[in-house]
Amino acid sequence: MSSLSRRNLLRAGASVIAILSPFSAAVGQTNSLSDIGTKVVPLPTVTVYTAREILTLDPEKPVVNAVAVVDGRILLTGSLEDVLASLGGQRHQIDDSFSDKVIVPGFIAQHDHPLLAALTMSSEILSIEDWALPFGTVPAVQDKQDFTDRLTQAVAARTDPTEPVVTWGYHPAFYGALTRDDLDAISATQPILVWARSCHEMILNSAALEIGGVTQELVDGFSQTEKMQSSFAEGRFWEQGLFAVLPNIAPLAASPERLQAGLELTRDYMHAKGVTFGNEPGGILSKPVQDGINAVFSSPDMPFRWSFMPDAKTLVQTYPDDVQVIAETENLSSWYGGMTSLAPKQAKLFADGAIYSLLMQVRDPFLDGHDGEWMMDKSDFDRAFRIYWDAGYQIHVHVNGDAGLDRVLDALETNLRRNPRYDHRTVLVHFAVSAEDQVKRIVDLGAIVSANPYYVTALADQYSVVGLGPDRADSMVRIGDVSRAGISWSLHSDMPMAPGDPLFLMWSAVNRVTASGRVAGPEQRVSAEDALRGVTIEAAYSLRLEDEIGSIETGKRANFTILDSNPLNVDPMTIKDVKVWGTVMEGRVQPVDVSEKKASLMPPTSTEASRTFAEASFGHALKVVHSHL
């Protein structure tokens, strides 16, 4: 055995002992059976995949052309000659299907929302950006007139005059205010519901208000805050006003059939983008809701695994006893199975409001002087942080503004001094608006960053004029500074807040090119290799899975994304155009075949779980996902 193979075998560790043990007994033998006690079992066959290039992200062997896989785990990597020499007489087969392709570690969707993606992607998408979906590309809306024309066409296409028309993606900061009168001009009889791009606002026409039983008297009965964030005259409801009206309009917004179709579409979309593992941060705290998601995502034919992180915000607000909070958190593991699981010892908290609704908390005022919002009262936030910190949890915090970041870092510092912890990996999620002085503080406190680089691509131009001004807009998502400071950072899409496409996220982070074609904050650009790490090994690190996935190394799961070209060698402006052939997930080869496997938006046969979800819990689900963004 070569020194190369010895080193690889020694590095395998406990996680792969079960894989390697049969081979140790079989070295020098050509038989394919091994006695284990009184039972004779066949030795597993090793599959050796070859490729034009295999980018491992293993610093010892960054580029190889062969990887040996057995029982869903990586056995060896290296040149084909070295791998075959190491295998000796062990039973193996060579798969050269990828001989003209490039293999990279399987892409990780570090922070995405499959439920919310299902609901938005199965609506009439009329948004600020193109959406390339399995059934085709939906082009971006150009202006308010374009939106009106396309929504008019969607309404005219309905054969049932009572069928609600739900559209998602309208952004008032791009196209101007939208009111009930605008929608009534399209149709006063067909129910129309416009779900804004932020998912924090809806506008309804008169027909939708009437069918939903939304009246001025109903609005007058709301709390003071809910009334302040509602306008019956305009048919417009936002933030707490949207919460209040959801029980009335939820049945109009979706059906069990649309739910299942949306989840299948989300599944196929993410597979087509090369995803091999994903995470829902702040899993929905409703068993019927989770059952509806599991009907699709727990299925054994799912092309990737998905974990769900507990919603610590709701748990803390529900249970006054600290011990019960942790007990109920751990009890959630029984909700998952098959291809879904609970993210162990991790929890999600929320600081300030959403960037798409310009409600993050900022140190300096917004251009129009409006205030941001807090997603949790400070007392609840501090209590939740303390409870999960003391229980040894890794805490992920949704934070968008620099004032919001101050609150998070203050809580982290307080708890570090009170109860020091090593390698806590507190994750700052989204990281939209930050200040230079905060980067050093992140280093000092040992936090890490999960950034959404798409904010720059989609919003920097418009937010330079509306909301933030040019300096803050262009410096959004300052991962260049974070990288130079040596802070671990990963990339996420927050699907559907950005397309759940890891190559597109890489492109956004590397180029920082806005919708107008200019470069915003060039000093915050990062290298292509670092961006690739951001959707693989660093994403795994942020989920405490770096020993399992994220790179192509001995003992890890055999999760690969198969590309037509090397994203590190192409023109940086073409990274997003690199084609995904498919994936290998724990040794299962899964080509992307849009012609045979794509979700239809025609109503499929609904499963009982998805029907239960939609009929019993849809309003609750919308409230929860709305509060998470």
XYZ file of C-alpha atoms in Angstrom:
629
model
C 0.000 0.000 0.000
C 1.331 3.434 -0.909
C 2.117 6.080 1.710
C -0.678 8.162 0.174
C -3.298 5.491 0.827
C -1.970 4.772 4.329
C -2.373 8.439 5.230
C -5.938 8.464 3.903
C -6.887 5.322 5.773
C -5.468 6.640 9.035
C -7.463 9.865 8.629
C -10.737 8.004 8.252
C -11.389 7.911 12.000
C -14.247 6.341 13.860
C -16.924 7.486 11.414
C -15.632 5.202 8.694
C -14.322 2.243 10.702
C -17.391 0.235 9.767
C -16.698 0.874 6.106
C -13.026 0.052 6.200
C -13.099 -3.013 8.485
C -14.322 -5.512 5.865
C -11.592 -4.348 3.493
C -8.887 -4.891 6.102
C -9.917 -8.539 6.271
C -10.058 -8.789 2.512
C -6.696 -7.303 1.569
C -4.885 -9.771 -0.678
C -8.023 -11.856 -1.205
C -10.136 -12.018 -4.320
C -13.209 -13.617 -2.787
C -16.286 -11.426 -2.352
C -17.636 -13.012 0.838
C -16.578 -12.586 4.432
C -17.577 -14.591 7.495
C -19.000 -12.396 10.245
C -19.835 -14.805 13.053
C -22.039 -17.445 11.499
C -23.497 -15.120 8.887
C -21.971 -14.852 5.429
C -22.450 -11.427 3.877
C -21.147 -9.995 0.613
C -18.475 -7.353 0.884
C -19.665 -3.993 -0.450
C -18.413 -3.008 -3.866
C -16.301 0.134 -4.064
C -17.282 2.586 -6.791
C -14.488 4.746 -8.145
C -15.737 7.930 -9.791
C -13.414 9.677 -12.198
C -13.682 13.240 -13.463
C -11.780 15.855 -15.412
C -11.210 17.593 -12.084
C -12.361 16.945 -8.543
C -12.120 20.027 -6.317
C -11.950 18.477 -2.866
C -11.349 21.530 -0.619
C -8.977 19.202 1.215
C -5.834 21.322 1.730
C -3.608 18.224 1.419
C -5.053 17.235 -1.958
C -7.062 20.141 -3.376
C -7.448 18.693 -6.892
C -7.649 14.989 -7.821
C -9.308 12.995 -10.583
C -10.672 9.960 -8.725
C -12.733 9.359 -5.593
C -13.606 5.931 -4.184
C -16.998 5.549 -2.500
C -18.446 2.667 -0.486
C -21.715 2.491 1.438
C -22.349 6.193 0.837
C -19.019 7.311 2.331
C -15.777 8.498 0.798
C -13.042 5.873 1.101
C -10.139 7.386 -0.846
C -9.265 10.271 -3.131
C -6.280 10.785 -5.408
C -5.142 9.926 -8.888
C -6.906 6.968 -10.451
C -3.640 5.017 -10.346
C -3.122 5.607 -6.618
C -6.732 4.825 -5.748
C -6.689 1.541 -7.695
C -3.359 0.579 -6.172
C -4.764 1.171 -2.703
C -7.814 -0.972 -3.421
C -5.673 -3.884 -4.532
C -7.827 -6.994 -4.870
C -10.895 -5.461 -3.254
C -14.005 -5.653 -5.374
C -14.564 -2.371 -7.180
C -16.026 -0.765 -10.268
C -14.983 2.333 -12.159
C -17.709 4.837 -13.060
C -16.426 7.231 -15.699
C -19.794 8.945 -16.256
C -18.208 12.207 -15.086
C -14.952 11.884 -17.032
C -15.621 15.171 -18.844
C -17.202 16.899 -15.806
C -15.980 18.709 -12.699
C -16.907 17.378 -9.273
C -17.121 19.751 -6.304
C -18.313 19.107 -2.749
C -22.098 18.891 -2.578
C -23.695 22.325 -2.307
C -25.303 23.138 1.049
C -28.413 25.320 1.340
C -27.422 26.659 4.745
C -30.541 28.773 5.374
C -33.635 28.292 3.205
C -37.402 28.118 3.805
C -39.010 25.256 1.836
C -42.523 26.021 3.076
C -42.366 29.693 2.182
C -40.675 28.848 -1.107
C -43.498 26.416 -1.869
C -46.150 29.045 -1.224
C -44.471 31.793 -3.239
C -43.136 29.691 -6.105
C -46.590 28.180 -6.721
C -48.207 31.612 -7.019
C -48.173 33.998 -9.978
C -44.578 35.238 -9.668
C -44.328 38.918 -10.590
C -41.124 40.002 -8.911
C -38.143 42.339 -9.049
C -35.917 39.609 -10.541
C -36.030 36.736 -13.005
C -36.930 33.361 -11.502
C -35.526 30.375 -13.407
C -37.736 27.453 -12.335
C -38.011 23.849 -13.581
C -40.954 24.737 -15.832
C -39.253 27.828 -17.309
C -38.045 31.324 -16.489
C -40.420 33.955 -15.152
C -39.038 37.355 -16.221
C -38.709 40.269 -13.833
C -41.359 42.959 -13.668
C -40.141 46.140 -15.350
C -42.456 48.718 -13.788
C -45.925 49.102 -12.311
C -47.585 49.059 -15.731
C -45.834 45.808 -16.610
C -47.052 44.351 -13.314
C -50.605 45.501 -14.028
C -50.572 44.084 -17.561
C -49.242 40.700 -16.493
C -51.588 40.392 -13.535
C -54.489 41.302 -15.850
C -53.447 38.449 -18.150
C -53.292 36.023 -15.217
C -56.790 37.001 -14.131
C -58.145 36.687 -17.664
C -56.693 33.178 -17.929
C -58.874 31.914 -15.060
C -61.958 29.985 -16.146
C -63.460 29.915 -12.659
C -64.559 33.446 -11.697
C -64.368 32.574 -7.984
C -60.812 31.188 -8.055
C -58.438 33.472 -6.105
C -55.453 34.836 -8.002
C -52.416 35.035 -5.729
C -49.288 36.837 -6.896
C -45.978 37.318 -5.113
C -43.032 39.636 -5.653
C -44.339 43.205 -5.877
C -41.988 45.702 -4.189
C -43.311 49.223 -3.443
C -39.756 50.617 -3.212
C -39.294 49.638 -6.870
C -42.707 50.195 -8.445
C -44.587 52.589 -6.160
C -47.569 52.135 -3.885
C -50.209 49.549 -4.755
C -53.770 49.791 -3.453
C -57.156 48.108 -3.574
C -58.266 50.558 -6.271
C -55.397 49.455 -8.532
C -56.499 45.827 -8.170
C -60.204 46.596 -8.583
C -59.344 48.220 -11.904
C -58.087 44.801 -13.001
C -61.101 42.960 -11.577
C -63.598 43.832 -8.879
C -65.133 40.332 -9.011
C -62.196 37.882 -9.242
C -60.431 37.666 -5.837
C -56.872 39.059 -6.113
C -54.248 38.846 -3.372
C -50.864 40.515 -3.885
C -48.187 39.176 -1.531
C -45.362 41.709 -1.456
C -41.745 40.738 -2.149
C -40.929 41.123 1.549
C -43.658 38.618 2.526
C -44.534 41.168 5.222
C -47.404 42.847 3.356
C -50.519 41.937 1.346
C -52.844 44.025 -0.798
C -56.336 42.688 -1.567
C -59.008 43.765 -4.009
C -62.643 44.236 -3.006
C -63.645 40.719 -4.021
C -60.941 39.140 -1.853
C -61.925 41.341 1.090
C -65.585 40.409 0.706
C -65.034 36.666 0.335
C -62.591 36.709 3.246
C -65.059 38.549 5.442
C -62.682 41.460 5.951
C -64.710 44.525 6.826
C -64.066 47.922 8.364
C -65.785 46.651 11.503
C -63.324 43.749 11.673
C -60.364 46.118 11.354
C -61.841 48.447 13.986
C -61.706 45.513 16.395
C -57.945 45.029 15.946
C -55.457 46.123 18.582
C -54.057 49.634 18.313
C -50.840 48.447 16.633
C -52.739 46.162 14.246
C -55.018 49.030 13.244
C -52.028 51.309 12.674
C -50.609 48.720 10.288
C -53.837 48.184 8.337
C -55.722 50.197 5.756
C -59.106 48.780 4.853
C -59.688 51.592 2.375
C -56.504 50.635 0.495
C -56.979 46.885 1.057
C -53.470 46.900 2.467
C -52.228 45.040 5.534
C -48.641 44.882 6.776
C -46.683 43.566 9.764
C -49.091 43.102 12.721
C -52.018 44.114 10.524
C -51.231 41.181 8.248
C -51.043 38.902 11.285
C -54.511 40.034 12.325
C -56.184 39.501 8.963
C -54.508 36.181 8.068
C -57.176 33.937 9.617
C -59.684 35.454 7.204
C -57.648 35.390 4.026
C -55.488 32.276 4.487
C -58.082 29.953 2.876
C -57.966 32.139 -0.237
C -54.179 32.115 -0.473
C -53.539 28.396 -0.948
C -54.998 24.924 -1.170
C -53.695 21.496 -0.186
C -52.987 20.803 -3.836
C -51.018 23.996 -4.293
C -49.022 23.264 -1.158
C -47.908 19.866 -2.385
C -47.181 21.172 -5.876
C -45.145 24.017 -4.385
C -43.086 21.680 -2.198
C -42.383 19.416 -5.176
C -41.400 22.423 -7.252
C -39.065 23.611 -4.475
C -37.531 20.136 -4.252
C -36.865 19.959 -7.981
C -35.613 23.542 -8.148
C -33.021 22.936 -5.426
C -31.913 19.637 -6.912
C -31.431 21.346 -10.267
C -29.173 23.872 -8.512
C -26.917 21.128 -7.105
C -28.088 21.121 -3.475
C -27.230 17.972 -1.491
C -28.105 19.163 2.026
C -30.260 21.964 3.376
C -31.485 23.563 6.563
C -34.684 25.364 7.578
C -33.710 27.867 10.274
C -36.534 28.130 12.749
C -38.629 25.118 11.757
C -42.384 25.707 11.927
C -43.691 24.900 15.424
C -46.863 23.151 14.287
C -47.017 19.392 13.950
C -49.627 19.434 11.140
C -47.479 21.966 9.275
C -44.418 19.779 9.615
C -46.416 16.715 8.568
C -47.358 18.549 5.380
C -43.712 19.323 4.648
C -42.641 15.791 5.543
C -45.122 14.374 3.045
C -42.638 15.525 0.388
C -39.327 16.192 2.157
C -39.112 13.011 4.270
C -39.718 10.738 1.300
C -36.887 8.274 0.566
C -36.689 9.508 -3.031
C -35.788 13.048 -1.902
C -32.561 14.045 -3.713
C -31.128 15.772 -0.610
C -31.444 15.691 3.175
C -33.023 18.565 5.094
C -32.648 19.568 8.746
C -34.914 21.842 10.770
C -33.692 24.216 13.451
C -35.977 24.913 16.428
C -37.744 28.273 16.554
C -36.377 29.452 19.906
C -38.368 32.690 19.722
C -41.710 30.902 19.850
C -40.543 28.280 22.339
C -39.377 30.907 24.830
C -42.529 32.942 24.417
C -44.668 29.815 24.914
C -43.036 28.279 27.988
C -42.341 30.389 31.101
C -40.178 27.679 32.694
C -36.568 27.658 31.449
C -36.145 23.906 31.911
C -39.299 23.211 29.939
C -38.044 25.363 27.064
C -35.095 23.026 26.528
C -37.188 19.897 27.125
C -39.744 20.966 24.512
C -36.939 21.868 22.130
C -35.446 18.394 22.397
C -38.859 16.740 22.048
C -39.106 18.159 18.523
C -36.776 15.415 17.254
C -39.786 13.057 17.092
C -41.388 15.244 14.418
C -38.869 14.248 11.773
C -37.777 11.113 9.998
C -36.555 9.699 6.723
C -34.766 12.467 4.845
C -35.627 15.132 7.449
C -34.111 15.623 10.894
C -33.825 18.076 13.773
C -30.596 20.100 13.789
C -29.061 18.935 17.087
C -28.252 21.455 19.811
C -28.982 24.467 17.586
C -31.630 27.171 17.922
C -32.791 30.243 16.017
C -33.421 33.702 17.482
C -34.473 36.991 15.875
C -33.143 40.499 16.393
C -34.499 43.205 14.069
C -36.827 43.463 11.079
C -36.505 42.459 7.437
C -34.327 44.167 4.865
C -36.913 43.829 2.078
C -39.393 45.847 4.098
C -36.699 48.318 5.243
C -37.531 47.563 8.871
C -34.083 46.602 10.152
C -32.786 48.581 13.116
C -30.035 50.974 12.016
C -27.709 53.273 13.940
C -28.302 56.244 11.641
C -31.862 57.083 10.511
C -33.368 55.904 7.242
C -33.517 58.580 4.546
C -37.209 59.226 5.192
C -36.803 59.120 8.970
C -38.941 56.038 9.611
C -38.025 53.604 12.382
C -37.118 49.946 12.152
C -38.735 47.175 14.154
C -37.559 44.563 16.660
C -38.599 40.974 16.017
C -38.323 40.143 19.743
C -38.683 42.335 22.799
C -35.314 42.767 24.483
C -36.414 40.910 27.600
C -37.515 37.898 25.558
C -34.358 38.012 23.448
C -32.053 38.183 26.467
C -33.893 35.374 28.239
C -33.818 33.141 25.168
C -30.133 33.786 24.554
C -29.322 32.917 28.190
C -31.413 29.727 28.238
C -29.935 28.254 25.077
C -26.428 29.489 25.856
C -26.407 27.774 29.248
C -27.766 24.579 27.663
C -24.759 24.489 25.323
C -26.681 25.271 22.142
C -25.262 26.913 19.062
C -27.356 30.057 18.543
C -28.208 31.409 15.078
C -29.557 34.973 15.092
C -31.469 36.710 12.301
C -30.019 40.240 12.197
C -30.096 42.828 9.397
C -29.183 46.289 10.709
C -26.108 47.615 12.494
C -28.174 48.614 15.540
C -29.623 45.128 15.529
C -26.103 43.723 15.363
C -25.138 45.809 18.409
C -27.927 44.139 20.381
C -26.789 40.646 19.341
C -23.119 41.282 20.091
C -24.010 42.816 23.454
C -25.963 39.682 24.393
C -23.101 37.460 23.222
C -20.531 39.403 25.241
C -22.715 39.376 28.344
C -23.108 35.616 28.206
C -19.465 34.964 27.378
C -18.387 36.872 30.499
C -21.081 35.302 32.655
C -20.589 31.719 31.430
C -17.512 31.356 29.180
C -17.839 28.850 26.338
C -15.273 27.704 23.819
C -16.189 27.246 20.142
C -19.761 28.464 20.567
C -19.996 29.473 16.870
C -22.813 31.955 17.363
C -24.023 32.680 13.820
C -24.913 36.189 12.629
C -27.485 35.458 9.944
C -28.137 37.759 6.920
C -25.624 40.469 7.951
C -27.099 43.163 5.720
C -26.060 46.507 7.242
C -23.011 46.546 9.525
C -20.226 48.936 10.516
C -16.454 48.552 10.297
C -16.028 48.656 14.072
C -18.360 45.698 14.449
C -16.077 43.407 12.450
C -13.349 43.548 15.095
C -15.914 42.911 17.781
C -17.139 39.808 15.917
C -13.541 38.540 15.913
C -13.078 39.233 19.616
C -16.307 37.460 20.549
C -15.755 34.397 18.349
C -18.934 34.733 16.297
C -19.263 33.629 12.672
C -21.289 35.025 9.767
C -23.878 33.575 7.406
C -24.350 36.258 4.760
C -26.822 36.841 1.959
C -24.822 38.453 -0.894
C -27.924 38.802 -3.028
C -28.965 41.882 -1.075
C -26.297 43.811 -2.961
C -27.334 42.419 -6.345
C -31.044 43.072 -5.915
C -31.282 46.059 -3.602
C -28.143 48.231 -3.618
C -29.250 50.415 -6.533
C -32.732 51.119 -5.227
C -31.744 51.403 -1.568
C -29.109 53.966 -2.516
C -32.041 56.229 -3.346
C -34.736 54.847 -1.049
C -33.958 53.922 2.546
C -30.206 53.703 3.139
C -28.349 56.086 0.855
C -25.381 55.137 -1.357
C -22.709 54.483 1.305
C -24.715 52.063 3.410
C -26.354 50.434 0.396
C -23.042 49.734 -1.337
C -21.364 48.373 1.801
C -24.145 45.917 2.598
C -22.938 42.369 3.325
C -19.323 43.398 3.999
C -17.860 39.901 3.700
C -14.628 41.274 2.236
C -13.879 42.871 5.602
C -15.077 39.747 7.411
C -12.830 37.531 5.308
C -9.762 39.695 5.831
C -10.412 39.597 9.574
C -10.236 35.793 9.537
C -13.876 35.255 10.506
C -15.559 32.093 9.244
C -18.374 33.014 6.860
C -20.834 31.147 4.690
C -23.434 32.099 2.098
C -27.162 31.491 2.102
C -30.141 32.475 -0.025
C -32.998 32.583 2.518
C -35.085 31.183 -0.357
C -37.335 32.798 -1.551
C -35.658 36.018 -0.376
C -33.008 35.134 -2.968
C -32.895 32.378 -5.576
C -31.793 29.158 -3.864
C -28.917 28.738 -6.310
C -25.433 28.308 -4.772
C -23.633 29.210 -8.003
C -25.644 32.421 -8.212
C -24.778 33.220 -4.600
C -21.111 32.668 -5.456
C -21.467 34.991 -8.450
C -23.098 37.661 -6.268
C -20.353 37.495 -3.637
C -17.472 37.440 -6.139
C -18.722 40.246 -8.385
C -21.133 42.408 -6.345
C -22.730 43.537 -9.587
C -26.068 45.270 -9.119
C -29.171 45.209 -11.280
C -27.844 48.233 -13.209
C -24.544 46.497 -13.950
C -22.305 48.535 -11.665
C -20.040 47.139 -8.925
C -21.196 48.075 -5.416
C -18.510 48.099 -2.742
C -15.689 46.510 -4.761
C -13.549 46.188 -1.618
C -16.120 43.726 -0.252
C -15.708 41.261 -3.120
C -14.259 37.827 -2.337
C -12.408 35.203 -4.360
C -14.193 32.436 -6.252
C -12.512 29.802 -4.087
C -13.691 31.491 -0.900
C -17.198 31.761 -2.352
C -17.154 28.040 -3.175
C -16.131 27.365 0.423
C -19.048 29.572 1.467
C -21.600 27.178 -0.059
C -19.770 23.999 0.988
C -17.307 23.532 3.856
C -17.983 26.859 5.622
C -21.730 26.266 5.349
C -21.132 22.850 6.912
C -19.046 24.482 9.650
C -21.871 26.900 10.455
C -24.148 23.889 11.050
C -21.481 21.911 12.968
C -21.392 19.358 10.161
C -17.844 19.939 8.905
C -16.848 16.377 9.879
C -19.680 14.940 7.795
C -20.112 17.070 4.663
C -18.680 20.117 2.909
C -15.493 18.689 1.387
C -14.413 15.548 -0.422
C -12.321 13.774 2.197
C -12.000 10.251 3.556
C -14.819 9.289 5.904
C -17.283 11.999 4.897
C -20.595 11.428 3.193
C -20.243 10.990 -0.541
C -22.079 14.214 -1.428
C -20.945 15.736 -4.725
C -22.257 18.346 -7.139
C -21.431 17.608 -10.760
C -20.672 20.630 -12.973
C -19.882 21.103 -16.632
C -16.950 23.402 -15.865
C -14.732 24.554 -13.022
C -16.291 27.636 -11.350
C -12.843 28.691 -10.092
C -11.362 28.917 -13.581
C -14.137 30.609 -15.565
C -14.571 34.341 -16.013
C -16.028 35.474 -12.653
C -18.974 37.039 -14.459
C -19.965 33.611 -15.816
C -19.931 31.655 -12.541
C -23.720 31.794 -12.401
C -23.870 30.275 -15.894
C -21.949 27.100 -15.015
C -24.271 24.165 -15.704
C -25.222 21.638 -13.044
C -25.307 18.087 -14.430
C -26.710 16.659 -11.226
C -25.568 15.398 -7.858
C -24.280 12.369 -6.020
C -25.910 12.172 -2.600
C -24.382 9.584 -0.261
C -23.381 7.559 -3.284
C -26.724 7.850 -5.108
C -26.228 9.277 -8.616
C -28.966 11.805 -9.403
C -28.909 13.542 -12.788
C -31.050 16.615 -13.327
C -33.661 15.630 -15.882
C -36.184 18.421 -16.239
C -38.121 16.592 -18.955
C -38.876 13.648 -16.664
C -38.893 15.175 -13.183
C -40.408 18.570 -12.685
C -43.156 19.773 -10.400
C -46.378 20.779 -12.071
C -48.477 23.660 -10.877
C -51.574 21.710 -11.890
C -53.190 20.290 -8.736
C -51.793 16.806 -7.979
C -53.435 14.212 -5.799
C -53.090 15.607 -2.303
C -51.678 13.494 0.512
C -53.632 13.402 3.742
C -50.749 15.128 5.534
C -50.657 18.060 3.148
C -54.458 18.375 3.248
C -54.392 18.396 7.037
C -51.747 21.094 6.942
C -53.538 23.345 4.512
C -56.973 22.991 6.042
C -56.008 23.159 9.708
C -52.841 25.192 9.914
C -52.244 27.316 6.853
C -53.025 30.581 8.613
C -50.693 29.678 11.483
C -47.966 28.697 9.040
C -48.179 32.013 7.222
C -47.915 33.843 10.532
C -44.814 31.904 11.502
C -42.958 32.186 8.199
C -43.908 35.867 7.991
C -42.384 36.465 11.412
C -39.143 34.737 10.387
C -38.193 36.987 7.477
